[in-house]
mmCIF file of C-alpha atoms and ligand atoms in Angstrom:
data_model
loop_
_atom_site.group_PDB
_atom_site.id
_atom_site.type_symbol
_atom_site.label_atom_id
_atom_site.label_comp_id
_atom_site.label_asym_id
_atom_site.label_seq_id
_atom_site.Cartn_x
_atom_site.Cartn_y
_atom_site.Cartn_z
ATOM 1 C CA MET A 1 -1.133 17.573 15.084
ATOM 2 C CA HIS A 2 -3.760 18.271 12.423
ATOM 3 C CA LEU A 3 -5.747 15.010 12.751
ATOM 4 C CA THR A 4 -9.236 16.037 13.544
ATOM 5 C CA HIS A 5 -11.369 12.633 13.400
ATOM 6 C CA LEU A 6 -12.062 9.459 11.721
ATOM 7 C CA ASP A 7 -14.985 9.199 9.112
ATOM 8 C CA CYS A 8 -16.921 6.200 7.320
ATOM 9 C CA PRO A 9 -16.881 6.504 3.706
ATOM 10 C CA GLY A 10 -19.724 4.084 3.773
ATOM 11 C CA CYS A 11 -22.356 5.565 5.965
ATOM 12 C CA GLY A 12 -20.760 8.904 6.918
ATOM 13 C CA ALA A 13 -20.464 8.301 10.673
ATOM 14 C CA THR A 14 -17.637 10.297 12.422
ATOM 15 C CA TYR A 15 -15.636 9.107 15.362
ATOM 16 C CA ASP A 16 -13.171 10.833 17.658
ATOM 17 C CA ALA A 17 -9.509 9.902 16.520
ATOM 18 C CA GLY A 18 -8.338 9.832 20.183
ATOM 19 C CA ARG A 19 -9.126 6.265 20.846
ATOM 20 C CA LEU A 20 -7.914 2.855 19.165
ATOM 21 C CA ARG A 21 -10.705 1.979 16.663
ATOM 22 C CA ASN A 22 -11.344 -0.706 14.343
ATOM 23 C CA LEU A 23 -14.228 -0.683 11.862
ATOM 24 C CA CYS A 24 -17.277 1.378 11.528
ATOM 25 C CA ARG A 25 -20.385 0.089 13.126
ATOM 26 C CA CYS A 26 -21.591 -0.436 9.549
ATOM 27 C CA GLY A 27 -18.737 -2.514 8.702
ATOM 28 C CA SER A 28 -16.752 -0.045 6.403
ATOM 29 C CA PRO A 29 -13.134 0.495 7.257
ATOM 30 C CA LEU A 30 -12.576 4.190 8.708
ATOM 31 C CA LEU A 31 -10.458 6.945 7.122
ATOM 32 C CA ALA A 32 -8.381 9.715 9.087
ATOM 33 C CA ARG A 33 -9.292 13.257 8.257
ATOM 34 C CA TYR A 34 -7.200 16.359 8.826
ATOM 35 C CA ASP A 35 -7.965 20.117 9.015
ATOM 36 C CA LEU A 36 -6.442 20.775 5.757
ATOM 37 C CA THR A 37 -6.632 24.528 5.963
ATOM 38 C CA ALA A 38 -4.496 24.577 9.099
ATOM 39 C CA VAL A 39 -1.891 22.205 7.335
ATOM 40 C CA GLY A 40 -1.963 24.625 4.588
ATOM 41 C CA ARG A 41 -1.071 27.446 6.983
ATOM 42 C CA ALA A 42 1.715 25.302 8.590
ATOM 43 C CA VAL A 43 3.532 24.058 5.677
ATOM 44 C CA THR A 44 4.214 24.547 2.093
ATOM 45 C CA PRO A 45 5.482 22.463 -0.845
ATOM 46 C CA ALA A 46 8.496 24.495 -1.102
ATOM 47 C CA ALA A 47 9.416 24.258 2.817
ATOM 48 C CA LEU A 48 9.206 20.268 2.109
ATOM 49 C CA ALA A 49 11.867 20.285 0.042
ATOM 50 C CA ALA A 50 14.569 20.903 2.863
ATOM 51 C CA ARG A 51 13.211 17.997 5.129
ATOM 52 C CA PRO A 52 14.713 14.474 5.756
ATOM 53 C CA ALA A 53 14.058 11.931 2.982
ATOM 54 C CA THR A 54 11.712 9.830 4.941
ATOM 55 C CA LEU A 55 7.841 9.724 4.931
ATOM 56 C CA TRP A 56 7.945 11.746 8.181
ATOM 57 C CA ARG A 57 8.717 14.728 6.006
ATOM 58 C CA TYR A 58 4.687 14.845 5.541
ATOM 59 C CA ARG A 59 4.407 15.275 9.350
ATOM 60 C CA GLU A 60 1.410 17.650 9.196
ATOM 61 C CA LEU A 61 -0.543 15.222 7.048
ATOM 62 C CA LEU A 62 0.102 12.018 9.494
ATOM 63 C CA PRO A 63 -1.550 10.932 12.495
ATOM 64 C CA VAL A 64 0.854 11.119 15.200
ATOM 65 C CA ALA A 65 0.772 13.921 17.969
ATOM 66 C CA ASP A 66 3.732 13.342 20.007
ATOM 67 C CA ASP A 67 7.063 12.975 18.278
ATOM 68 C CA ARG A 68 8.170 10.587 21.156
ATOM 69 C CA TYR A 69 6.001 7.766 19.534
ATOM 70 C CA VAL A 70 7.378 8.215 16.133
ATOM 71 C CA THR A 71 8.815 4.847 15.346
ATOM 72 C CA THR A 72 11.250 4.930 12.237
ATOM 73 C CA LEU A 73 13.830 3.086 10.593
ATOM 74 C CA GLY A 74 14.287 5.711 7.873
ATOM 75 C CA GLU A 75 11.281 4.526 5.601
ATOM 76 C CA GLY A 76 10.114 6.203 2.544
ATOM 77 C CA TRP A 77 11.225 8.752 -0.193
ATOM 78 C CA THR A 78 12.146 5.722 -2.265
ATOM 79 C CA PRO A 79 13.559 6.571 -5.743
ATOM 80 C CA LEU A 80 11.380 7.087 -8.772
ATOM 81 C CA VAL A 81 13.691 5.670 -11.549
ATOM 82 C CA PRO A 82 13.304 6.237 -15.250
ATOM 83 C CA VAL A 83 13.669 3.019 -17.211
ATOM 84 C CA PRO A 84 13.939 3.954 -20.663
ATOM 85 C CA ARG A 85 15.331 0.597 -22.038
ATOM 86 C CA TYR A 86 12.667 -1.623 -20.801
ATOM 87 C CA GLY A 87 10.167 1.231 -21.463
ATOM 88 C CA ALA A 88 11.122 1.526 -25.181
ATOM 89 C CA HIS A 89 10.800 -2.375 -25.462
ATOM 90 C CA ILE A 90 7.311 -2.045 -24.563
ATOM 91 C CA GLY A 91 6.476 1.114 -26.298
ATOM 92 C CA LEU A 92 6.405 3.454 -23.140
ATOM 93 C CA PRO A 93 9.622 5.504 -23.269
ATOM 94 C CA ARG A 94 8.671 7.611 -20.226
ATOM 95 C CA LEU A 95 7.972 4.666 -17.961
ATOM 96 C CA LEU A 96 8.970 5.193 -14.201
ATOM 97 C CA VAL A 97 9.354 2.579 -11.463
ATOM 98 C CA LYS A 98 8.883 3.561 -7.904
ATOM 99 C CA ASP A 99 11.309 1.485 -6.024
ATOM 100 C CA GLU A 100 9.925 0.324 -2.673
ATOM 101 C CA GLY A 101 12.343 -2.380 -2.696
ATOM 102 C CA LEU A 102 14.714 -0.224 -0.794
ATOM 103 C CA ILE A 103 12.532 0.217 2.217
ATOM 104 C CA PRO A 104 13.433 -1.323 5.656
ATOM 105 C CA THR A 105 12.003 -5.056 5.648
ATOM 106 C CA GLY A 106 12.242 -5.104 2.026
ATOM 107 C CA SER A 107 8.714 -4.211 1.180
ATOM 108 C CA PHE A 108 6.385 -0.990 1.284
ATOM 109 C CA LYS A 109 4.439 -2.635 4.076
ATOM 110 C CA ALA A 110 7.065 -0.862 6.332
ATOM 111 C CA ARG A 111 5.235 2.479 5.351
ATOM 112 C CA GLY A 112 1.820 1.348 7.047
ATOM 113 C CA ALA A 113 3.555 -0.254 9.883
ATOM 114 C CA ALA A 114 5.559 2.724 10.684
ATOM 115 C CA VAL A 115 2.606 5.060 10.923
ATOM 116 C CA GLY A 116 0.311 2.314 12.220
ATOM 117 C CA VAL A 117 2.649 1.314 14.949
ATOM 118 C CA SER A 118 3.488 4.692 16.038
ATOM 119 C CA ARG A 119 -0.226 5.824 16.318
ATOM 120 C CA ALA A 120 -1.320 2.362 17.990
ATOM 121 C CA ALA A 121 1.452 3.020 20.590
ATOM 122 C CA GLU A 122 0.509 6.548 20.980
ATOM 123 C CA LEU A 123 -3.204 5.478 21.655
ATOM 124 C CA GLY A 124 -2.042 2.916 24.201
ATOM 125 C CA ALA A 125 -1.872 -0.309 22.368
ATOM 126 C CA ARG A 126 0.578 -2.950 24.265
ATOM 127 C CA HIS A 127 -0.109 -5.942 22.048
ATOM 128 C CA ILE A 128 -1.051 -5.845 18.040
ATOM 129 C CA ALA A 129 -2.095 -9.034 16.156
ATOM 130 C CA MET A 130 -2.726 -9.690 12.434
ATOM 131 C CA PRO A 131 -3.079 -12.128 9.617
ATOM 132 C CA THR A 132 -0.706 -11.627 6.703
ATOM 133 C CA ASN A 133 0.546 -12.816 3.254
ATOM 134 C CA GLY A 134 4.112 -12.304 4.972
ATOM 135 C CA ASN A 135 5.318 -9.008 4.103
ATOM 136 C CA ALA A 136 2.888 -7.112 6.388
ATOM 137 C CA GLY A 137 3.577 -9.426 9.203
ATOM 138 C CA ALA A 138 7.481 -8.873 8.839
ATOM 139 C CA ALA A 139 7.018 -5.234 8.706
ATOM 140 C CA TRP A 140 4.527 -4.871 11.765
ATOM 141 C CA ALA A 141 6.675 -7.257 13.761
ATOM 142 C CA THR A 142 9.622 -5.319 13.202
ATOM 143 C CA TYR A 143 8.144 -1.825 14.087
ATOM 144 C CA ALA A 144 6.346 -3.411 16.996
ATOM 145 C CA ALA A 145 9.752 -4.665 18.331
ATOM 146 C CA ARG A 146 11.154 -1.125 17.745
ATOM 147 C CA ALA A 147 8.126 0.455 19.593
ATOM 148 C CA GLY A 148 8.232 -1.926 22.468
ATOM 149 C CA LEU A 149 4.727 -3.689 21.583
ATOM 150 C CA ARG A 150 4.239 -7.382 21.410
ATOM 151 C CA ALA A 151 2.871 -8.934 18.291
ATOM 152 C CA THR A 152 1.365 -11.864 17.274
ATOM 153 C CA ILE A 153 1.162 -12.683 13.486
ATOM 154 C CA ALA A 154 -0.425 -15.604 11.508
ATOM 155 C CA MET A 155 0.618 -16.406 8.006
ATOM 156 C CA PRO A 156 0.032 -19.021 5.404
ATOM 157 C CA ALA A 157 2.955 -21.742 4.961
ATOM 158 C CA GLY A 158 3.344 -20.685 1.384
ATOM 159 C CA ALA A 159 4.343 -17.280 2.237
ATOM 160 C CA PRO A 160 8.104 -16.149 1.387
ATOM 161 C CA VAL A 161 9.938 -18.103 4.013
ATOM 162 C CA VAL A 162 11.951 -15.077 4.900
ATOM 163 C CA THR A 163 8.999 -13.197 6.190
ATOM 164 C CA ARG A 164 8.740 -15.993 8.866
ATOM 165 C CA GLU A 165 12.173 -15.511 9.994
ATOM 166 C CA GLU A 166 11.775 -11.801 10.208
ATOM 167 C CA CYS A 167 8.853 -12.209 12.520
ATOM 168 C CA ARG A 168 10.821 -14.557 14.725
ATOM 169 C CA ILE A 169 13.723 -12.438 15.065
ATOM 170 C CA ALA A 170 11.666 -9.451 15.906
ATOM 171 C CA GLY A 171 10.362 -11.389 18.822
ATOM 172 C CA ALA A 172 6.688 -12.044 17.452
ATOM 173 C CA ASP A 173 4.504 -14.974 18.277
ATOM 174 C CA LEU A 174 4.092 -16.603 15.018
ATOM 175 C CA HIS A 175 1.577 -18.976 13.643
ATOM 176 C CA VAL A 176 2.190 -20.601 10.420
ATOM 177 C CA VAL A 177 -1.105 -21.809 9.003
ATOM 178 C CA ASP A 178 -2.076 -24.305 6.005
ATOM 179 C CA GLY A 179 -4.357 -22.331 3.536
ATOM 180 C CA LEU A 180 -4.602 -18.886 2.448
ATOM 181 C CA ILE A 181 -4.731 -15.405 4.462
ATOM 182 C CA GLY A 182 -8.383 -16.072 5.308
ATOM 183 C CA ASP A 183 -7.403 -19.249 7.230
ATOM 184 C CA ALA A 184 -4.646 -17.381 9.047
ATOM 185 C CA ALA A 185 -7.325 -14.728 10.061
ATOM 186 C CA ARG A 186 -9.527 -17.627 11.585
ATOM 187 C CA ALA A 187 -6.495 -18.936 13.382
ATOM 188 C CA LEU A 188 -5.987 -15.590 15.203
ATOM 189 C CA ALA A 189 -9.584 -15.390 16.490
ATOM 190 C CA PRO A 190 -8.841 -16.606 19.959
ATOM 191 C CA VAL A 191 -5.993 -14.170 20.409
ATOM 192 C CA LEU A 192 -8.202 -11.419 19.107
ATOM 193 C CA ALA A 193 -10.878 -12.247 21.451
ATOM 194 C CA ASP A 194 -8.829 -10.653 24.163
ATOM 195 C CA PRO A 195 -9.782 -7.041 24.401
ATOM 196 C CA ALA A 196 -6.137 -6.046 25.301
ATOM 197 C CA VAL A 197 -4.947 -7.299 21.827
ATOM 198 C CA PHE A 198 -5.475 -4.608 19.168
ATOM 199 C CA ASP A 199 -6.484 -6.011 15.836
ATOM 200 C CA VAL A 200 -4.414 -4.522 12.887
ATOM 201 C CA SER A 201 -5.745 -6.646 10.158
ATOM 202 C CA THR A 202 -5.756 -4.928 6.683
ATOM 203 C CA LEU A 203 -8.052 -1.752 6.753
ATOM 204 C CA LYS A 204 -9.412 -2.795 10.123
ATOM 205 C CA GLU A 205 -7.524 0.030 11.658
ATOM 206 C CA PRO A 206 -7.362 3.568 9.956
ATOM 207 C CA TYR A 207 -3.654 4.344 10.253
ATOM 208 C CA ARG A 208 -1.974 1.783 7.759
ATOM 209 C CA VAL A 209 -3.503 3.759 4.918
ATOM 210 C CA GLU A 210 -1.996 6.957 6.321
ATOM 211 C CA GLY A 211 1.410 5.405 5.975
ATOM 212 C CA LYS A 212 0.931 3.970 2.691
ATOM 213 C CA LYS A 213 -0.695 7.118 1.081
ATOM 214 C CA THR A 214 2.848 8.695 1.352
ATOM 215 C CA MET A 215 3.821 7.003 -1.882
ATOM 216 C CA GLY A 216 1.247 9.346 -3.514
ATOM 217 C CA TYR A 217 2.746 12.370 -1.869
ATOM 218 C CA GLU A 218 6.171 11.186 -2.823
ATOM 219 C CA ILE A 219 5.424 10.590 -6.522
ATOM 220 C CA VAL A 220 3.885 13.913 -6.854
ATOM 221 C CA GLU A 221 6.773 15.813 -5.122
ATOM 222 C CA GLN A 222 9.346 13.907 -7.100
ATOM 223 C CA LEU A 223 7.689 14.592 -10.355
ATOM 224 C CA GLY A 224 7.822 18.566 -9.217
ATOM 225 C CA TRP A 225 4.178 18.728 -7.948
ATOM 226 C CA ARG A 226 2.607 17.198 -10.916
ATOM 227 C CA VAL A 227 0.777 14.101 -11.562
ATOM 228 C CA PRO A 228 1.816 11.307 -14.165
ATOM 229 C CA ASP A 229 -0.577 9.979 -16.576
ATOM 230 C CA ALA A 230 -1.388 6.747 -14.974
ATOM 231 C CA ILE A 231 -0.178 4.810 -11.781
ATOM 232 C CA LEU A 232 -0.184 0.954 -11.799
ATOM 233 C CA TYR A 233 -0.381 -0.788 -8.422
ATOM 234 C CA PRO A 234 -0.297 -4.606 -7.683
ATOM 235 C CA THR A 235 -3.654 -5.011 -5.743
ATOM 236 C CA GLY A 236 -4.257 -7.412 -2.964
ATOM 237 C CA GLY A 237 -6.070 -5.659 0.016
ATOM 238 C CA GLY A 238 -5.677 -2.369 -1.987
ATOM 239 C CA VAL A 239 -4.277 -0.347 0.793
ATOM 240 C CA GLY A 240 -1.855 1.258 -1.276
ATOM 241 C CA LEU A 241 -4.335 2.068 -3.982
ATOM 242 C CA ILE A 242 -6.846 3.639 -1.666
ATOM 243 C CA GLY A 243 -3.900 5.533 0.121
ATOM 244 C CA ILE A 244 -2.588 6.822 -3.184
ATOM 245 C CA ALA A 245 -6.226 8.277 -4.207
ATOM 246 C CA LYS A 246 -6.581 9.759 -0.805
ATOM 247 C CA ALA A 247 -3.120 11.445 -1.025
ATOM 248 C CA LEU A 248 -4.110 12.962 -4.421
ATOM 249 C CA ALA A 249 -7.313 14.253 -2.950
ATOM 250 C CA GLU A 250 -5.770 15.871 -0.124
ATOM 251 C CA LEU A 251 -3.172 17.607 -1.976
ATOM 252 C CA ARG A 252 -5.927 19.028 -4.398
ATOM 253 C CA GLU A 253 -8.004 20.111 -1.396
ATOM 254 C CA LEU A 254 -4.737 21.920 -0.244
ATOM 255 C CA GLY A 255 -4.299 23.467 -3.618
ATOM 256 C CA TRP A 256 -0.955 22.082 -4.263
ATOM 257 C CA LEU A 257 -2.164 20.217 -7.432
ATOM 258 C CA GLY A 258 -4.131 21.095 -10.422
ATOM 259 C CA ASP A 259 -7.289 19.171 -11.371
ATOM 260 C CA ARG A 260 -5.647 16.707 -13.519
ATOM 261 C CA GLN A 261 -5.909 13.345 -12.241
ATOM 262 C CA PRO A 262 -3.603 10.245 -12.913
ATOM 263 C CA ARG A 263 -5.573 7.241 -14.035
ATOM 264 C CA LEU A 264 -5.270 4.570 -11.176
ATOM 265 C CA VAL A 265 -4.948 1.017 -12.292
ATOM 266 C CA ALA A 266 -5.344 -1.933 -10.139
ATOM 267 C CA VAL A 267 -3.350 -5.142 -11.273
ATOM 268 C CA GLN A 268 -4.029 -8.510 -10.201
ATOM 269 C CA SER A 269 -3.141 -12.011 -11.029
ATOM 270 C CA THR A 270 -5.445 -14.156 -13.173
ATOM 271 C CA GLY A 271 -4.950 -16.647 -10.145
ATOM 272 C CA CYS A 272 -6.654 -14.095 -8.036
ATOM 273 C CA ALA A 273 -8.669 -11.356 -9.488
ATOM 274 C CA PRO A 274 -11.789 -10.376 -7.424
ATOM 275 C CA ILE A 275 -11.448 -6.613 -8.126
ATOM 276 C CA VAL A 276 -10.824 -7.170 -11.945
ATOM 277 C CA ARG A 277 -14.033 -9.255 -12.178
ATOM 278 C CA ALA A 278 -15.968 -6.854 -10.453
ATOM 279 C CA PHE A 279 -14.615 -3.797 -12.202
ATOM 280 C CA GLN A 280 -15.567 -5.612 -15.563
ATOM 281 C CA ALA A 281 -18.971 -6.478 -14.481
ATOM 282 C CA GLY A 282 -19.774 -2.808 -13.186
ATOM 283 C CA ALA A 283 -20.182 -4.172 -9.640
ATOM 284 C CA ARG A 284 -19.981 -2.245 -6.444
ATOM 285 C CA ARG A 285 -18.476 -5.020 -4.499
ATOM 286 C CA ALA A 286 -16.229 -7.944 -5.541
ATOM 287 C CA ASP A 287 -17.144 -11.615 -4.700
ATOM 288 C CA PRO A 288 -14.627 -13.868 -3.167
ATOM 289 C CA TRP A 289 -12.209 -15.508 -5.705
ATOM 290 C CA PRO A 290 -12.136 -19.209 -5.286
ATOM 291 C CA ASP A 291 -8.933 -21.457 -5.170
ATOM 292 C CA ALA A 292 -6.722 -18.180 -5.289
ATOM 293 C CA HIS A 293 -3.141 -19.029 -6.515
ATOM 294 C CA THR A 294 -0.231 -16.890 -8.035
ATOM 295 C CA ILE A 295 3.550 -16.354 -7.784
ATOM 296 C CA ALA A 296 2.852 -12.829 -6.762
ATOM 297 C CA PHE A 297 1.819 -14.050 -3.152
ATOM 298 C CA GLY A 298 1.273 -10.366 -1.714
ATOM 299 C CA ILE A 299 -1.578 -9.879 -3.917
ATOM 300 C CA THR A 300 -3.160 -13.254 -3.256
ATOM 301 C CA VAL A 301 -6.236 -11.563 -1.227
ATOM 302 C CA PRO A 302 -9.419 -13.416 -2.431
ATOM 303 C CA ALA A 303 -11.981 -11.185 -0.513
ATOM 304 C CA PRO A 304 -10.600 -7.622 0.104
ATOM 305 C CA LEU A 305 -12.553 -5.774 2.716
ATOM 306 C CA GLY A 306 -11.708 -2.337 0.934
ATOM 307 C CA ASP A 307 -13.536 -3.465 -2.472
ATOM 308 C CA GLU A 308 -15.924 -0.600 -2.676
ATOM 309 C CA LEU A 309 -13.020 1.874 -1.841
ATOM 310 C CA ILE A 310 -10.827 0.442 -4.501
ATOM 311 C CA LEU A 311 -13.447 0.287 -7.200
ATOM 312 C CA ASP A 312 -14.497 3.811 -6.492
ATOM 313 C CA ALA A 313 -10.793 4.975 -6.898
ATOM 314 C CA LEU A 314 -10.729 3.191 -10.244
ATOM 315 C CA ARG A 315 -13.906 4.616 -11.650
ATOM 316 C CA ALA A 316 -13.388 8.086 -10.145
ATOM 317 C CA THR A 317 -10.093 8.544 -11.857
ATOM 318 C CA GLY A 318 -10.875 7.163 -15.332
ATOM 319 C CA GLY A 319 -8.590 4.129 -14.402
ATOM 320 C CA THR A 320 -8.953 0.259 -15.109
ATOM 321 C CA ALA A 321 -8.244 -3.238 -13.561
ATOM 322 C CA ILE A 322 -6.479 -5.939 -15.383
ATOM 323 C CA ALA A 323 -5.266 -9.456 -14.622
ATOM 324 C CA VAL A 324 -1.992 -10.831 -15.749
ATOM 325 C CA ASP A 325 -0.638 -14.422 -15.496
ATOM 326 C CA ASP A 326 2.205 -15.976 -13.728
ATOM 327 C CA ALA A 327 4.334 -16.737 -16.910
ATOM 328 C CA GLU A 328 4.116 -13.247 -18.085
ATOM 329 C CA ILE A 329 5.079 -12.046 -14.876
ATOM 330 C CA LEU A 330 8.417 -14.029 -14.872
ATOM 331 C CA ALA A 331 8.810 -13.196 -18.461
ATOM 332 C CA ASP A 332 8.647 -9.545 -17.795
ATOM 333 C CA LEU A 333 10.642 -9.674 -14.562
ATOM 334 C CA ARG A 334 13.316 -11.123 -16.422
ATOM 335 C CA ALA A 335 13.021 -8.822 -19.526
ATOM 336 C CA PHE A 336 13.251 -5.929 -17.085
ATOM 337 C CA GLY A 337 16.210 -7.095 -14.954
ATOM 338 C CA THR A 338 18.072 -7.732 -18.330
ATOM 339 C CA ARG A 339 17.434 -4.244 -19.682
ATOM 340 C CA GLU A 340 17.573 -2.141 -16.353
ATOM 341 C CA GLY A 341 19.541 -4.136 -13.878
ATOM 342 C CA LEU A 342 16.960 -4.390 -11.043
ATOM 343 C CA LEU A 343 15.573 -7.487 -9.518
ATOM 344 C CA LEU A 344 11.666 -6.653 -9.082
ATOM 345 C CA CYS A 345 9.461 -8.486 -6.869
ATOM 346 C CA PRO A 346 6.764 -10.605 -8.862
ATOM 347 C CA GLU A 347 4.014 -8.245 -7.621
ATOM 348 C CA GLY A 348 5.941 -5.199 -9.351
ATOM 349 C CA ALA A 349 6.921 -7.041 -12.218
ATOM 350 C CA ALA A 350 2.904 -7.995 -12.545
ATOM 351 C CA CYS A 351 2.595 -4.092 -13.059
ATOM 352 C CA LEU A 352 4.988 -4.210 -15.929
ATOM 353 C CA SER A 353 2.956 -6.961 -17.830
ATOM 354 C CA ALA A 354 0.034 -4.803 -17.380
ATOM 355 C CA ALA A 355 1.801 -1.565 -18.547
ATOM 356 C CA ARG A 356 2.952 -3.789 -21.592
ATOM 357 C CA ARG A 357 -0.755 -4.984 -22.214
ATOM 358 C CA LEU A 358 -2.394 -1.676 -21.772
ATOM 359 C CA ARG A 359 0.052 -0.112 -24.278
ATOM 360 C CA ALA A 360 -0.525 -2.992 -26.647
ATOM 361 C CA ASP A 361 -4.322 -2.456 -26.479
ATOM 362 C CA GLY A 362 -3.892 1.504 -27.025
ATOM 363 C CA TRP A 363 -5.509 2.390 -23.336
ATOM 364 C CA LEU A 364 -2.094 3.714 -22.993
ATOM 365 C CA ASP A 365 -0.499 5.771 -25.575
ATOM 366 C CA ASP A 366 3.349 5.852 -26.407
ATOM 367 C CA GLY A 367 3.907 9.349 -24.783
ATOM 368 C CA ALA A 368 2.274 8.381 -21.501
ATOM 369 C CA GLN A 369 4.286 9.137 -18.152
ATOM 370 C CA VAL A 370 3.289 5.773 -16.450
ATOM 371 C CA VAL A 371 4.283 5.101 -12.936
ATOM 372 C CA VAL A 372 4.642 1.431 -11.811
ATOM 373 C CA LEU A 373 5.016 0.692 -8.049
ATOM 374 C CA ASN A 374 7.682 -2.009 -7.399
ATOM 375 C CA THR A 375 6.234 -2.837 -3.828
ATOM 376 C CA GLY A 376 9.076 -4.909 -2.684
ATOM 377 C CA SER A 377 12.486 -6.349 -3.164
ATOM 378 C CA GLY A 378 13.162 -9.359 -5.451
ATOM 379 C CA LEU A 379 15.482 -10.626 -2.918
ATOM 380 C CA LYS A 380 12.541 -11.723 -0.651
ATOM 381 C CA TYR A 381 11.359 -14.124 -3.338
ATOM 382 C CA VAL A 382 14.357 -16.557 -3.692
ATOM 383 C CA ASP A 383 12.047 -19.756 -3.592
ATOM 384 C CA ALA A 384 9.604 -18.256 -6.148
ATOM 385 C CA LEU A 385 12.514 -17.344 -8.371
ATOM 386 C CA GLN A 386 14.159 -20.446 -8.184
HETATM 387 C C1 LIG B 1 0.954 -6.460 0.481
HETATM 388 C C2 LIG B 1 1.597 -6.470 -1.006
HETATM 389 C C3 LIG B 1 0.975 -5.991 -1.969
HETATM 390 C C4 LIG B 1 -0.399 -5.518 -2.055
HETATM 391 O O1 LIG B 1 -0.804 -4.586 -1.271
HETATM 392 P P1 LIG B 1 -2.312 -4.192 -0.734
HETATM 393 O O2 LIG B 1 -1.891 -2.697 -0.193
HETATM 394 O O3 LIG B 1 -2.504 -5.044 0.021
HETATM 395 O O4 LIG B 1 -2.882 -4.060 -2.184
HETATM 396 C C5 LIG B 1 1.790 -5.744 -3.233
HETATM 397 N N1 LIG B 1 3.128 -6.124 -3.187
HETATM 398 C C6 LIG B 1 3.724 -6.776 -2.195
HETATM 399 C C7 LIG B 1 5.124 -6.849 -2.398
HETATM 400 C C8 LIG B 1 3.001 -6.792 -0.974
HETATM 401 O O5 LIG B 1 3.671 -7.456 0.080
HETATM 402 ZN ZN1 LIG B 2 -20.067 3.350 8.589
#
């Protein structure tokens, strides 16, 4: 394993990676760091091509030492689908959709759960707990069951109903809570007071990002070790966006990519847009969003802990942040399904609305190669679609 330590992007403190850890003492999330020189000696892009079609193909850039702890259901290496008919409809004929709907548990949360659970098990955790908007809880409960860990999950009553059943079937202790994800977090406080329970809330442990960053490696590898012009990401806690930015930085440091950067775009709903508001105001931090509500439930995160990291990634890449409303999301979901025959999740459809608007504003030009993340399967959202 080439993991060397954890470091704090806020205050620069470093930590030994050999123990279970949550936040830095300054309150910032911690990030995993690797000996990239050693990684570069151990593997090349050409050697990766022959490996299995899962995220574990990037084994040297992942934080699990012992193969016995690798907990997998075949997650990762999702297709990067050209969508020229819908693309032409919105003036972006080179549009691509990375379809995370094909992943075990039906959302890309499985990436973070596979890597996070594997590492937690390796470091001795026996019981994990988290608040969730649904998909993360379903994924972590599923991988915890596979690894033999106990899971306690709290989710808002408004989360997609199937995610509750996924938790129950995986044997998790499930708390269904009135309110939003912050209320679910409060409901878990008594459980987390037990030092034997490991808190795996969004960005409160460093390895979920490591699973989600593999989307960045895959996009680049699938494009023949090149970057697209822009990547549009439906942003809740922002783990995927932070992860993709980290993956691109690692690949550049490895010398596997040139200096060209894709512009990273955070897509939110007009019903919950703390990052968009902070980006537009030029602020370093995002203020909590009151009365959050959107059909794109996975991005209903009124107070993201990783706000600074998200805003840094947008600004460092010449990216932007944009909010779209529920009516547009549903209209684009339908316009896309009619032309491309794929049922997106509302969060993925929000990125199409954003692509359409950014093209209409001239922020994207007609030749741009744009990658939209469809972060889950539309099949999880029967209630919302009805
Ligand atoms: C969780 C989730 C998101 C947002 O992911 P973050 O990493 O929290 O920003 C987007 N789409 C779906 C379907 C999700 O479940
Ligand atoms: Zn710190």
